Amino acid sequence: MPTRRQFLVLSSTAALTSLLPDAPASALADVAQPFASYWHPATILNWDPSTDRDAKYNRSSVPLAKRVVPARPANAHAHANEARVQALVAYAPTSGNPAQGALDMNYYATNYWQYIDELVFWGGSASEGLILAPNPTVTDAAHRNGVKVIGNVFLPPTAYGGQIQWVRDFVKREGDRFPVADKMIQVARHYGFDGWFLNQETAGGNAQLAADMRDFIVYMKRSGLRVIWYDAMTDTGSVSWQNALTARNQMFFAPSDEMFLNFWWSAQGLRNSANLATQMGRSPYDLASGVDVESNGYNTGVGWASVFPEGRPHTTSLGFYRPEWTFKSATSPADFYARDNRFWVGQNGDPANTTTTAAWKGIAHHITELTPITKLPFVTNFNTGHGRKFAVGGTVRSTQQWNNLALQDVLPTWRWSVTGTGTKVVPSLDWDDPYDGGTALKITGTPASANDVRLFATSLPLTGSSQFEVVHRTGTGPSRLQAVLRIGDTEEVLDLGGVSGGWRRSVFPLGEHAGTTLTEITLRVLPGGPVTALIGRIGVTDPAMTAPAPPTDIRVEQVSRTNATTVSARLTWTRSPGQIRQYRVYQAGNERIFLGGTTNDAYFVPAIPLTTGETAQIEVEAVTEAFDVSPPARTTVTGTP
């Protein structure tokens, strides 16, 4: 892909040193930190999950959620069931992707999943590895939101260290098998992601190599994995970006699920591409028109009318190269979220109102949002997957910065759509006072009329035992806060009342609506004065009668000293029976300290306060989708020299 890649070349030692600045260089080889997996074609042949000590820490266990179009989409201009969006995202250097988060808030916490269909875990470099598997935290968050995650293969141009022998090794056959493909299939199944993006840009090939690459794709497709082809290699084996679907590259598109078209497309080229795809019996939306936003984000010039012609069906899908610009260009978390909102939703910050003279109107202007909230229970704490602290049930259990997308909740479908006349309230995500996780929903302002803050599009079938719950707090005086549930064609209005001081949990039975479908959750703020409200949790559940069982057989695999007062540790356990959303790890004592969490049955604890010779009691709890919590399972960790 002809764009900048130099940032990808970073040694493993350099990446590790940045994560553990207090660790002596001599200790780096002994550090327990697991990283996402990466290989060259020859080295992946030796991969075995039973001998790879990081393999168990790189597994995602969240199934891909079903998504639907909302009953009342936000934007009448947007099209449903046409163009899709691919996002090619580099979270870290190839050799420096921590498997399960890190003790740092500064991370690209992808959170506008409702507009993304597939996320390609971008990376790869000649000096590190060409085949990169996604880390499980990204897959967990994406799958919870119904988004497929794709690993990346980067066979680089010679200018970036590419070697044609690597391409030959990649597609080498043994009888009727492709050994590298077999390993890539094994990796994807073991780690729980959905397919591979193939980016072959190494010059020096011939027609036979092109035929071998096509056969490689056919072979991989038989496994059921998705394959996305990048427009570079042609039928002669040369590298020649077509910027379209043409007779030169259709041999690769035919067996693939999708093709990412290079950035230099034209309106006529896209129309021709769509027509050729149709002639091949394929959807034109299996073609993604590439847009490079790495340098300029929403200031990038895009031929929007070529992809999304006004008044006509979309021409193709859209592929964003490096939308994490919103994070990398930001000066603070608040700035990142403002930039991310503008990127996906547009200049007005409201997916229902994308009218603007700006060329970049936001993806919400063109593509209808999707919701993964289709089955009970649904509970969200508005947790963005990173934060300055971590709270559990209203009590702060850690003041350490962190990121871990595996713990991210489903966030509001619409950010932010507020109806009403005159001055309106302002919703935002707040990292200062979370209820559970690292973030809460905050609503402030002095509304001149009743304001409806549309939050979640849902498709939840209600039962006789269903209930709605909300945890919130306000300042002094009445909150004038109501929950509005849209059930069929009716609205159920629930008065939440005022809460002076601490958090209050309110529960409303919905049994009278059994057999109907809840399609929308809104918060209504009534006029009458200033409002400051924090909403820590919203849920629709069928309450469980018994708590989940704790995990069993907790094992301490490794303990490593990171500095004089802190150790890290690898923990594994046997899963609890039933559906478990996540496991949370604590250090017991006078104060219970949250150490981290995972959806997995193996977790790397990055920092346990412990001096040499001291022993800490570690507790692991199972947490259900409804946030019911098991009794703790316990083990001990002893500080090493």
XYZ file of C-alpha atoms in Angstrom, residues 60 62-65 67 91 110 113 116-119 136-150 194 372 405-406 408:
33
model
C -10.654 -14.023 22.194
C -16.514 -13.237 22.635
C -18.766 -14.572 19.856
C -19.641 -12.339 16.934
C -22.873 -10.528 17.843
C -26.534 -6.694 14.330
C -2.826 -0.002 17.334
C -12.174 2.201 18.961
C -18.371 0.308 15.971
C -17.788 -0.302 10.956
C -18.328 -3.733 9.401
C -14.791 -5.116 9.484
C -11.636 -4.082 11.305
C -7.732 -10.485 21.693
C -8.879 -7.259 23.340
C -9.660 -5.710 19.957
C -11.443 -8.874 18.809
C -13.449 -9.010 22.045
C -14.672 -5.418 21.686
C -15.373 -5.734 17.973
C -17.274 -9.010 18.313
C -19.375 -7.623 21.174
C -20.455 -4.954 18.684
C -20.964 -7.343 15.763
C -17.808 -6.325 13.861
C -15.541 -8.901 12.217
C -11.785 -8.716 12.901
C -9.222 -9.547 10.242
C -12.482 -13.954 11.422
C -25.832 -5.381 18.365
C -10.782 -3.094 25.116
C -11.891 -6.551 26.272
C -15.392 -2.192 26.859
